[in-house]
XYZ file of N, CA and C in Angstrom:
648
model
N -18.549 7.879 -2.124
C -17.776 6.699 -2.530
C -16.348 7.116 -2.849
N -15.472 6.372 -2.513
C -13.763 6.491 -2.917
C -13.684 6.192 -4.079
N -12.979 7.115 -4.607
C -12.423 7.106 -6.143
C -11.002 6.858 -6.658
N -10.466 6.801 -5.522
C -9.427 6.428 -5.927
C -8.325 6.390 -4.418
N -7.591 5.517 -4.134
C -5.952 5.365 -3.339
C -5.347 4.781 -3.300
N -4.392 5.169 -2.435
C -2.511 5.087 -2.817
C -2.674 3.097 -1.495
N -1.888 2.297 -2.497
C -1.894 1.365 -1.666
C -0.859 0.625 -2.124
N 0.095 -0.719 -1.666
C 0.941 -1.372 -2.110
C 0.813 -2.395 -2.841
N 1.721 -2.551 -4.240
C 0.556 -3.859 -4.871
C 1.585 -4.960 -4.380
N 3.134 -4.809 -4.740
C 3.979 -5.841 -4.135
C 4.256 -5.470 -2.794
N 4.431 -6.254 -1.987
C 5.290 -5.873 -0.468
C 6.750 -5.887 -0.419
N 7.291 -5.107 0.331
C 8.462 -5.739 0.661
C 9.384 -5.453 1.767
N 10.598 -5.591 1.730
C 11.007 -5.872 3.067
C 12.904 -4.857 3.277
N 12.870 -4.464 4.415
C 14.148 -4.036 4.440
C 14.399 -4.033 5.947
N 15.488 -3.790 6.222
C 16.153 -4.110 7.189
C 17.559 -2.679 7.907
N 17.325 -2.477 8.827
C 18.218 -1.009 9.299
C 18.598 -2.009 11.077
N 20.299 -1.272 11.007
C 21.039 -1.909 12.540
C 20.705 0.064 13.227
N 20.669 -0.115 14.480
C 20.370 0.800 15.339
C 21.567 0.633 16.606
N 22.615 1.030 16.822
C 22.768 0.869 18.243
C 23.090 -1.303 18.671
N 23.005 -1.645 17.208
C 23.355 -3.344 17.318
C 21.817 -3.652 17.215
N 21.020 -2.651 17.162
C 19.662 -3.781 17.347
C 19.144 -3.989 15.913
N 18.916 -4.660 15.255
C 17.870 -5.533 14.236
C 16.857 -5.049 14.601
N 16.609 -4.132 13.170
C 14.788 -3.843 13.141
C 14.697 -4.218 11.772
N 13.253 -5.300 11.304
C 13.099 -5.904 10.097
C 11.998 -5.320 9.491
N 11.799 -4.276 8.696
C 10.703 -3.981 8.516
C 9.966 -5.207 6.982
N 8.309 -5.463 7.617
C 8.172 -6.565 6.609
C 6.573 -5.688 6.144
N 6.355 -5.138 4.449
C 5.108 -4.484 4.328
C 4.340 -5.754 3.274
N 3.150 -5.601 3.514
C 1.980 -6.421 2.702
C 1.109 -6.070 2.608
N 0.131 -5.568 1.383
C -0.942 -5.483 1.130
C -1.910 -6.060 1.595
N -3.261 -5.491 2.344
C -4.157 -6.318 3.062
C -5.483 -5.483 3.210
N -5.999 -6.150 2.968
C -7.643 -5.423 2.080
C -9.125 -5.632 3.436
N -8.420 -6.844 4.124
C -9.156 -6.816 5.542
C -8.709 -7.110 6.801
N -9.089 -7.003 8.022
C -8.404 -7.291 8.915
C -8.193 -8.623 9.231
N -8.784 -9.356 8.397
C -8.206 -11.042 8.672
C -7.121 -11.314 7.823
N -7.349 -10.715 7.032
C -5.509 -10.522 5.694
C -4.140 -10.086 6.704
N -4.702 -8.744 7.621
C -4.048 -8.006 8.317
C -3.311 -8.720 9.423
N -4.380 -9.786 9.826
C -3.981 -10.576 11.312
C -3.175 -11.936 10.478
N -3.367 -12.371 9.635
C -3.150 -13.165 9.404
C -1.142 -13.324 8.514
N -1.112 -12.371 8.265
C -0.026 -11.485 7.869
C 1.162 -11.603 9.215
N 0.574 -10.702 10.487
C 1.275 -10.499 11.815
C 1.223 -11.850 12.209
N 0.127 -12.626 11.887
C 0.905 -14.174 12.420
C 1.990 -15.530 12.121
N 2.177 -14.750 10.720
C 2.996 -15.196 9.512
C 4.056 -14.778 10.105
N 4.398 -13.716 10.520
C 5.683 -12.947 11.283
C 5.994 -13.410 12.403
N 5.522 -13.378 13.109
C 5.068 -13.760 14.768
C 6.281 -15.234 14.008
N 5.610 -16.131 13.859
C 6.085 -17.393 13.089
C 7.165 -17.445 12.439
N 7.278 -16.851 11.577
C 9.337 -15.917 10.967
C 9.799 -15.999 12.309
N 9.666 -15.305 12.614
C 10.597 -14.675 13.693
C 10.691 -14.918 15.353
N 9.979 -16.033 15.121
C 9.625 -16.387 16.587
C 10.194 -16.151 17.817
N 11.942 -15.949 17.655
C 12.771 -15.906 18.697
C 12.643 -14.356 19.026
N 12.326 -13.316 17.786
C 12.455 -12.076 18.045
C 12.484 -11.822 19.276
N 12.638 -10.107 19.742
C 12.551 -9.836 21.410
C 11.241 -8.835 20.845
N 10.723 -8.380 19.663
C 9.622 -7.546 19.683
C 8.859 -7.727 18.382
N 7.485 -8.188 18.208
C 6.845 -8.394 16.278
C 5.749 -7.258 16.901
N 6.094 -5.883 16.383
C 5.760 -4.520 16.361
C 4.499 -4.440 14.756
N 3.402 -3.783 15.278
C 2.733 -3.624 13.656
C 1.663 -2.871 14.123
N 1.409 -2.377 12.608
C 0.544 -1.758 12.217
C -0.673 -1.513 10.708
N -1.550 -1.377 10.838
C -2.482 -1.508 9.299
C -3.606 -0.640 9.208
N -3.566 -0.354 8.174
C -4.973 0.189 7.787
C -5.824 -0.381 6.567
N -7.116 -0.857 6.937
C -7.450 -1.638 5.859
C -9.024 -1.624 5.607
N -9.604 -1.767 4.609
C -10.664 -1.445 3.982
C -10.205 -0.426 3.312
N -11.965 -0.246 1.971
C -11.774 1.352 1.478
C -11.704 2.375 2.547
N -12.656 2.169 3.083
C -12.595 3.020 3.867
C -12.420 3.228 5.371
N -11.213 2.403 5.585
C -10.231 2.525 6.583
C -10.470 1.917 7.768
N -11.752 1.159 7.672
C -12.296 0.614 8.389
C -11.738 -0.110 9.882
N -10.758 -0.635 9.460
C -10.319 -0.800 10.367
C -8.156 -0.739 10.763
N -8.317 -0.087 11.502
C -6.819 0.550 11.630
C -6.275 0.345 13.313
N -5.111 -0.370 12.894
C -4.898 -0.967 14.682
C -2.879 -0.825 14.482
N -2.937 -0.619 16.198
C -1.261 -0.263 16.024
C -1.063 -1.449 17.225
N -0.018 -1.866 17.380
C 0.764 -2.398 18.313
C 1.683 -1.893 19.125
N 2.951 -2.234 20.336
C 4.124 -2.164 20.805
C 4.030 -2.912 20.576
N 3.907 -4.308 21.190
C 4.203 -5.793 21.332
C 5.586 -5.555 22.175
N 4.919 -4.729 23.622
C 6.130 -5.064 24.748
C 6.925 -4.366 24.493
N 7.437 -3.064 23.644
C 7.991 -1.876 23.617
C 7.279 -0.796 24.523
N 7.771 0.190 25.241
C 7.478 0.786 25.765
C 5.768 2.172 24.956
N 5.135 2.262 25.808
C 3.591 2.505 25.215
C 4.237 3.607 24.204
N 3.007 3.743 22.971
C 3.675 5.057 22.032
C 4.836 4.788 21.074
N 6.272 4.088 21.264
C 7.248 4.537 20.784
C 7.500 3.099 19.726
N 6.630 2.595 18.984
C 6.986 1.594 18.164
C 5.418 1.849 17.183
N 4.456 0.916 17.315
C 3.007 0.867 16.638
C 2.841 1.949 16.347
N 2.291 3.027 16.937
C 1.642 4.537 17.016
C 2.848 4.827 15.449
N 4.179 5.112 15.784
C 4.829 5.531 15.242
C 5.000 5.443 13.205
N 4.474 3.562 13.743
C 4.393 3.048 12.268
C 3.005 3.307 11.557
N 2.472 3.077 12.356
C 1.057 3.215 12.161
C 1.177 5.220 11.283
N 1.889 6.306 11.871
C 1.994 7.656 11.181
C 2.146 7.234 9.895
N 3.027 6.542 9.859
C 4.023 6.694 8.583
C 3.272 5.915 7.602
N 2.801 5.030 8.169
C 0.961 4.843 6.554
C 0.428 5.887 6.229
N 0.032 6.032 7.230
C -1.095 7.294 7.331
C -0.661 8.581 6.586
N 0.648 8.938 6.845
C 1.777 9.882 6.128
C 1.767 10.309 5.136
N 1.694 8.775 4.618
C 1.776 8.531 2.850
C 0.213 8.016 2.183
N -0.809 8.263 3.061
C -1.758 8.176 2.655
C -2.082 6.475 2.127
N -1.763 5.726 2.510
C -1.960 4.466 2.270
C -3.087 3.700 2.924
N -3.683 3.338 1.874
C -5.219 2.274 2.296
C -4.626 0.371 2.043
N -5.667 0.200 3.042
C -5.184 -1.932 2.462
C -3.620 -2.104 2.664
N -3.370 -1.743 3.877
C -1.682 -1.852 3.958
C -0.871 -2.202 5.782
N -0.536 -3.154 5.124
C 0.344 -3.656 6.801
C 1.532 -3.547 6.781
N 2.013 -3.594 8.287
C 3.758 -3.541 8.379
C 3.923 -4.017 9.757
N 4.822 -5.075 9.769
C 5.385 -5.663 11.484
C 6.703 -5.150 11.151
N 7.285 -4.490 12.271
C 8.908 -4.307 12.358
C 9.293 -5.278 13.439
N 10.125 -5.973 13.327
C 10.470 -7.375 14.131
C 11.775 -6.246 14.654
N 12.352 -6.834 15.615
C 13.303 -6.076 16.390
C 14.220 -7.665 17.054
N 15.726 -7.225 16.783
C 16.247 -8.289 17.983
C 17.030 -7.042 18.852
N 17.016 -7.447 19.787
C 17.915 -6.287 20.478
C 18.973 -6.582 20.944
N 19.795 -5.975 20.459
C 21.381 -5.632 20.216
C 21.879 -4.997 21.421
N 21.214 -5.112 23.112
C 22.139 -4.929 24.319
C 22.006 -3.199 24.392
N 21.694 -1.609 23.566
C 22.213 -1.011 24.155
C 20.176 -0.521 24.193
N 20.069 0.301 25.307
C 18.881 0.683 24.824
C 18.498 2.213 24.122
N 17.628 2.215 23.620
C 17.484 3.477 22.441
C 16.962 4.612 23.208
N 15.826 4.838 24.123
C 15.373 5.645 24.777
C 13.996 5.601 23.896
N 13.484 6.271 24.378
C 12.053 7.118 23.599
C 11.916 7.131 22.467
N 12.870 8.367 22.035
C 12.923 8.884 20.810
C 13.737 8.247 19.973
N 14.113 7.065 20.379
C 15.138 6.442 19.426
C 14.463 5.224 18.684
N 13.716 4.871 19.872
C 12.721 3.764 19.290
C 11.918 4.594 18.290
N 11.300 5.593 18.530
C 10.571 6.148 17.788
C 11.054 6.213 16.468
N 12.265 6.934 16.217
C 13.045 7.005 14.949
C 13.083 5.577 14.077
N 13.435 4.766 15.294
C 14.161 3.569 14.294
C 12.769 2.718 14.044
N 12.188 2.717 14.711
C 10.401 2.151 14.143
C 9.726 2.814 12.822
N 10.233 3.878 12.867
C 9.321 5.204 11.671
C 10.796 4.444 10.521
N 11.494 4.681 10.836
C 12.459 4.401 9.473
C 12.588 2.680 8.762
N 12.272 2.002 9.975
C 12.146 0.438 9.470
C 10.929 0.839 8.628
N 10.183 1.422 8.675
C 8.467 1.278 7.453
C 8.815 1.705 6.472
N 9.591 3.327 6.502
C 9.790 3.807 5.359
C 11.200 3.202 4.847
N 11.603 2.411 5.086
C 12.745 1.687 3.989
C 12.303 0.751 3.275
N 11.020 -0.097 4.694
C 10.689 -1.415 3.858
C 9.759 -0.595 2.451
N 8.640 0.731 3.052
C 8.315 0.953 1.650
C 8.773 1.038 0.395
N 9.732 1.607 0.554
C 10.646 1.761 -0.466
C 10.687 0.706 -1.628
N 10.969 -0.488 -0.678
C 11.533 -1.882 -1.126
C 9.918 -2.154 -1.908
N 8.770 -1.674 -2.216
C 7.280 -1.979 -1.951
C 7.159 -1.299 -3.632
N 6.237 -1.812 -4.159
C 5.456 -1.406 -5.217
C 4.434 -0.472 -4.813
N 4.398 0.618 -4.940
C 3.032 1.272 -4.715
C 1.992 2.038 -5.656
N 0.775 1.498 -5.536
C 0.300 2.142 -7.058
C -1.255 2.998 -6.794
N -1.798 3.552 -7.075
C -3.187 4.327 -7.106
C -3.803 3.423 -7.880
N -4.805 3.395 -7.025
C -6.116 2.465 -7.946
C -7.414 3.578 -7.659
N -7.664 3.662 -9.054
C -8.827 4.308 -9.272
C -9.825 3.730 -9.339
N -11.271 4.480 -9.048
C -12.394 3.389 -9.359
C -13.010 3.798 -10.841
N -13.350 2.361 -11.702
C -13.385 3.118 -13.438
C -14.771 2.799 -13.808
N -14.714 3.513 -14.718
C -15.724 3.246 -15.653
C -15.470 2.552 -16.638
N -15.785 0.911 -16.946
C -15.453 0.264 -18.036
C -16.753 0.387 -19.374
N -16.192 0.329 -20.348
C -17.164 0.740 -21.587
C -16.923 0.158 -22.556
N -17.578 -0.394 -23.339
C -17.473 -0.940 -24.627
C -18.102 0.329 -25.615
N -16.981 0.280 -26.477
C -17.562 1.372 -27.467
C -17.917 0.390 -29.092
N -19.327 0.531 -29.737
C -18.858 -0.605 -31.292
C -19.516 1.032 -31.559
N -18.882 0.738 -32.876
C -18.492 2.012 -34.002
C -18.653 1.298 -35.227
N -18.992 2.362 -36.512
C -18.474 1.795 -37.855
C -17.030 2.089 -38.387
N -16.974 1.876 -39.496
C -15.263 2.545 -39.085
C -14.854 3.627 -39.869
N -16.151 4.035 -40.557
C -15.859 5.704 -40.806
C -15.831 6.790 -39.711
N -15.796 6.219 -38.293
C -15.942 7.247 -37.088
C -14.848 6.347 -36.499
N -14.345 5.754 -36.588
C -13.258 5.106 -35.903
C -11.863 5.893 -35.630
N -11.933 6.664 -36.692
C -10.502 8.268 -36.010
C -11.064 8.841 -35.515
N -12.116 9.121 -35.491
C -12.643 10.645 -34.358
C -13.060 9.718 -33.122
N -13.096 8.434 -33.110
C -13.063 7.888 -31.674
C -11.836 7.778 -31.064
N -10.733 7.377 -31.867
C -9.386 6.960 -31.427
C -8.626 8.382 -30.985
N -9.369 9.836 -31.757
C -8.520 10.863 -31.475
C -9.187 11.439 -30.243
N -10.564 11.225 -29.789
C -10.836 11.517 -28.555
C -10.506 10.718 -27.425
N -9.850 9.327 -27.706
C -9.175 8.657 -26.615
C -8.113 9.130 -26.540
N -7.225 9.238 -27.452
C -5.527 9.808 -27.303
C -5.994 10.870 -26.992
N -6.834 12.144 -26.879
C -6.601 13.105 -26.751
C -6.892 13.426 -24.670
N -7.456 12.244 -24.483
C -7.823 11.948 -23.333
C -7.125 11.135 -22.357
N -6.056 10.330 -22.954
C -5.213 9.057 -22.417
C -6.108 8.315 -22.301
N -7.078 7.995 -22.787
C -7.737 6.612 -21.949
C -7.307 5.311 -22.342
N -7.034 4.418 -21.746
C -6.364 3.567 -22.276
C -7.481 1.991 -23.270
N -6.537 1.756 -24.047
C -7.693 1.244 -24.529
C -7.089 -0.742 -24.395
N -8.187 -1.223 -24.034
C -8.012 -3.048 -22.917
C -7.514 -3.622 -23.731
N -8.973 -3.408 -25.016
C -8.616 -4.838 -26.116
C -9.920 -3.905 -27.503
N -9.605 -4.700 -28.372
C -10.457 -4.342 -29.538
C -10.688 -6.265 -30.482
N -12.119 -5.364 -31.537
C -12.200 -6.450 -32.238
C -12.770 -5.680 -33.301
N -12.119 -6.033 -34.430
C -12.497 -5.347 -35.899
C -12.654 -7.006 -36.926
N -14.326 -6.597 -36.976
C -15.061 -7.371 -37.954
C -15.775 -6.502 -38.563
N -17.045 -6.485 -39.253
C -18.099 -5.584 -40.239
C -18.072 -4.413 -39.334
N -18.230 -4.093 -37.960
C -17.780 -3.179 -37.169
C -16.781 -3.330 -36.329
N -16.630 -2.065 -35.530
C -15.370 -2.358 -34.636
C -15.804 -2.207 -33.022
N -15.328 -3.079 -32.017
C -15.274 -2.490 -30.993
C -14.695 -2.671 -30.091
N -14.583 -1.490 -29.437
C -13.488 -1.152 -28.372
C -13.827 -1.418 -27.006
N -13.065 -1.685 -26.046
C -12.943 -1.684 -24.497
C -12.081 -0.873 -23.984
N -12.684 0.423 -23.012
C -11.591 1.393 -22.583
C -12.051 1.653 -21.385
N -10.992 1.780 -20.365
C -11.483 2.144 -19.125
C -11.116 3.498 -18.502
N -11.770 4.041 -17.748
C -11.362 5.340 -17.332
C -11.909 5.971 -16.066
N -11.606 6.756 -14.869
C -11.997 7.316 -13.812
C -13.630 7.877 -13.981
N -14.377 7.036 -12.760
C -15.733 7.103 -13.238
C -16.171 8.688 -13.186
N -15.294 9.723 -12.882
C -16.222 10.987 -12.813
C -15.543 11.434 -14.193
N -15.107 10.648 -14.980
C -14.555 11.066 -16.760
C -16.030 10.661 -17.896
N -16.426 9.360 -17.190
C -17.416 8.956 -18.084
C -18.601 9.419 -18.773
N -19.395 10.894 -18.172
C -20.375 11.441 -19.097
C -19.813 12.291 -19.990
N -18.456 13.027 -19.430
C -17.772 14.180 -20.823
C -17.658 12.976 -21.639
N -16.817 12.013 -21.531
C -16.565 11.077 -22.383
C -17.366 10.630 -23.549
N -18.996 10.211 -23.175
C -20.102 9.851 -23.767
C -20.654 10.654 -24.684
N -20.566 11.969 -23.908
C -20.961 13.160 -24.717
C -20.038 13.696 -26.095
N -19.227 13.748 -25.813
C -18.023 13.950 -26.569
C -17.556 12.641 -28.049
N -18.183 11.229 -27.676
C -18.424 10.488 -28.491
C -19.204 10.776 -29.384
N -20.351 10.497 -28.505
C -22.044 11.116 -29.292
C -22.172 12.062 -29.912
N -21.370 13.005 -29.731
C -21.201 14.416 -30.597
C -20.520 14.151 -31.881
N -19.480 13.860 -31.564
C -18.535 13.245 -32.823
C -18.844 12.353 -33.962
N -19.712 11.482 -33.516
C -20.044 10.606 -34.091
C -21.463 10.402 -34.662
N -22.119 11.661 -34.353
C -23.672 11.995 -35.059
C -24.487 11.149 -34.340
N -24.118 10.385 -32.325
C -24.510 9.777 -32.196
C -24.689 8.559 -32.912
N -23.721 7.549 -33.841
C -23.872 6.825 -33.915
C -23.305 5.271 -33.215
N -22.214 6.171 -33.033
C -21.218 5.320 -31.193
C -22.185 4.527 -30.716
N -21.916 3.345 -30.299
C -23.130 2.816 -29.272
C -22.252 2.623 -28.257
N -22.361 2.646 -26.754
C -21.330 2.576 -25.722
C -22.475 1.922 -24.773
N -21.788 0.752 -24.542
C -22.509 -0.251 -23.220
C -21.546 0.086 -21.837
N -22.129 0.110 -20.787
C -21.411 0.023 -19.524
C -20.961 -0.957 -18.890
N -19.979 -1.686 -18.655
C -19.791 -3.173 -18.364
C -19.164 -2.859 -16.741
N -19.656 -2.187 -16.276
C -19.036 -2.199 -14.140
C -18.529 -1.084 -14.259
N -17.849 -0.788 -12.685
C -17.069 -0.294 -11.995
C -16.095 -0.412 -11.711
N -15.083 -1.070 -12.408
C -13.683 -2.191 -11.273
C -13.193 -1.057 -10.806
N -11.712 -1.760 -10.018
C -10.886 -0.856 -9.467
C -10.196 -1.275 -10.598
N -8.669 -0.158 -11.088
C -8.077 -0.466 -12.020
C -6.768 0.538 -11.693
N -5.535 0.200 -12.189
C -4.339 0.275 -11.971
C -3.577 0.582 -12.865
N -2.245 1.456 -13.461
C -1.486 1.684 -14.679
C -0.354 0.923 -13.373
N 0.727 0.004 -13.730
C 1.586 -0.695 -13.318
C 2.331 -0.808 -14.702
N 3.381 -0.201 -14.301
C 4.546 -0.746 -15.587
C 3.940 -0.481 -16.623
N 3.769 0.630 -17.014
C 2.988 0.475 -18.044
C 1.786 0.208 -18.870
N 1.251 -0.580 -17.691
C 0.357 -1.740 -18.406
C -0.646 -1.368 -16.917
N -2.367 -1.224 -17.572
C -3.619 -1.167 -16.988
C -4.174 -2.663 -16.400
N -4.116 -2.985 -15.026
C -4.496 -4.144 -14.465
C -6.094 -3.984 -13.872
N -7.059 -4.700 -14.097
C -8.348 -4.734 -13.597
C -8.375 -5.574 -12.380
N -8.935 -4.905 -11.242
C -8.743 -5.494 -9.810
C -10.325 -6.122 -9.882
């Protein structure tokens, strides 16, 4: 099972002149290939007059499905190219059309090649990109004479902690990378004379963005 990858949470978009030609690079997050197609037809539609809607994706966990285009560029020197430059950066659940108008001179081979690979990596740029791990979510209730030796084995761990509720006991919600979760347990249970009680509430995928832990 995947534990964790690099994918885009915002998309976005940039734009590079070549020789007079307009290449638009446009990136979006896309988790299946009907997200994926449905994305390139959104473009297709932008840009309708274009002279080329160029793309590429890789999508599922597990990569399931991964498709390149020309769209009427010469074979190799557009799709293939973009399609690297995911792959490059290790990116899962992720699309990109480079729209092209052409600007009269032509690029050759290797020029298309260049200016296709650099429309992705600018639009990335322009892109949020974040690691999503797969977690272990946990509810920890405690009394609250063990409530520092719980809080100092989370800080001492980063785990981040969701939300809490302090009534006659206390308890916590913390999430963390599921191959963390038995040191974790153990390391409670020890501390705490076993009196920790820790429920398992899933698996999500989960995210540090700005600061701040998002549950997918």
């Amino acid at each position: 099972m995947l534990e964790k990858y690099k994918t885009v949470y915002t998309g976005g978009e940039a734009e590079i002149i070549e020789k007079k030609s307009r290449f638009i690079g446009t990136v979006r997050p896309a988790g299946s290939e009907e997200e994926a197609v449905a994305f390139l037809e959104e473009m297709r539609k932008k840009y309708w007059d274009a002279t080329h809607n160029c793309f590429a994706y890789v999508a599922g966990e597990r990569r399931e499905w991964v498709r390149a285009a020309d769209d009427g560029e010469p074979s190799g020197t557009a799709g293939r190219p973009m399609l690297d430059v995911l792959l490059g950066e290790d990116l899962y659940n992720t699309a990109v059309v480079v729209t092209r108008y052409f600007g009269g001179t032509l690029l050759g081979t290797g020029g298309l090649v260049r200016a296709y690979s650099r429309a992705v990596q600018e639009a990335l740029k322009a892109c949020t990109v974040i690691e999503k791990c797969r977690g272990s979510l946990l509810e920890i209730e405690t009394d609250y004479g063990d409530l520092g030796k719980i809080q100092y084995i989370l800080g001492q761990r980063k785990i981040p902690l969701l939300q809490s509720a302090y009534t006659d006991r206390v308890v916590l919600e913390v999430i963390l990378p599921v191959q963390g979760e038995g040191e974790l347990k153990k390391a409670l249970t020890e501390s705490t004379g076993g009196r920790a009680r820790i429920r398992e509430k899933g698996n999500p995928w989960y995210a540090e963005i700005g600061g701040q832990v998002k549950i997918f």
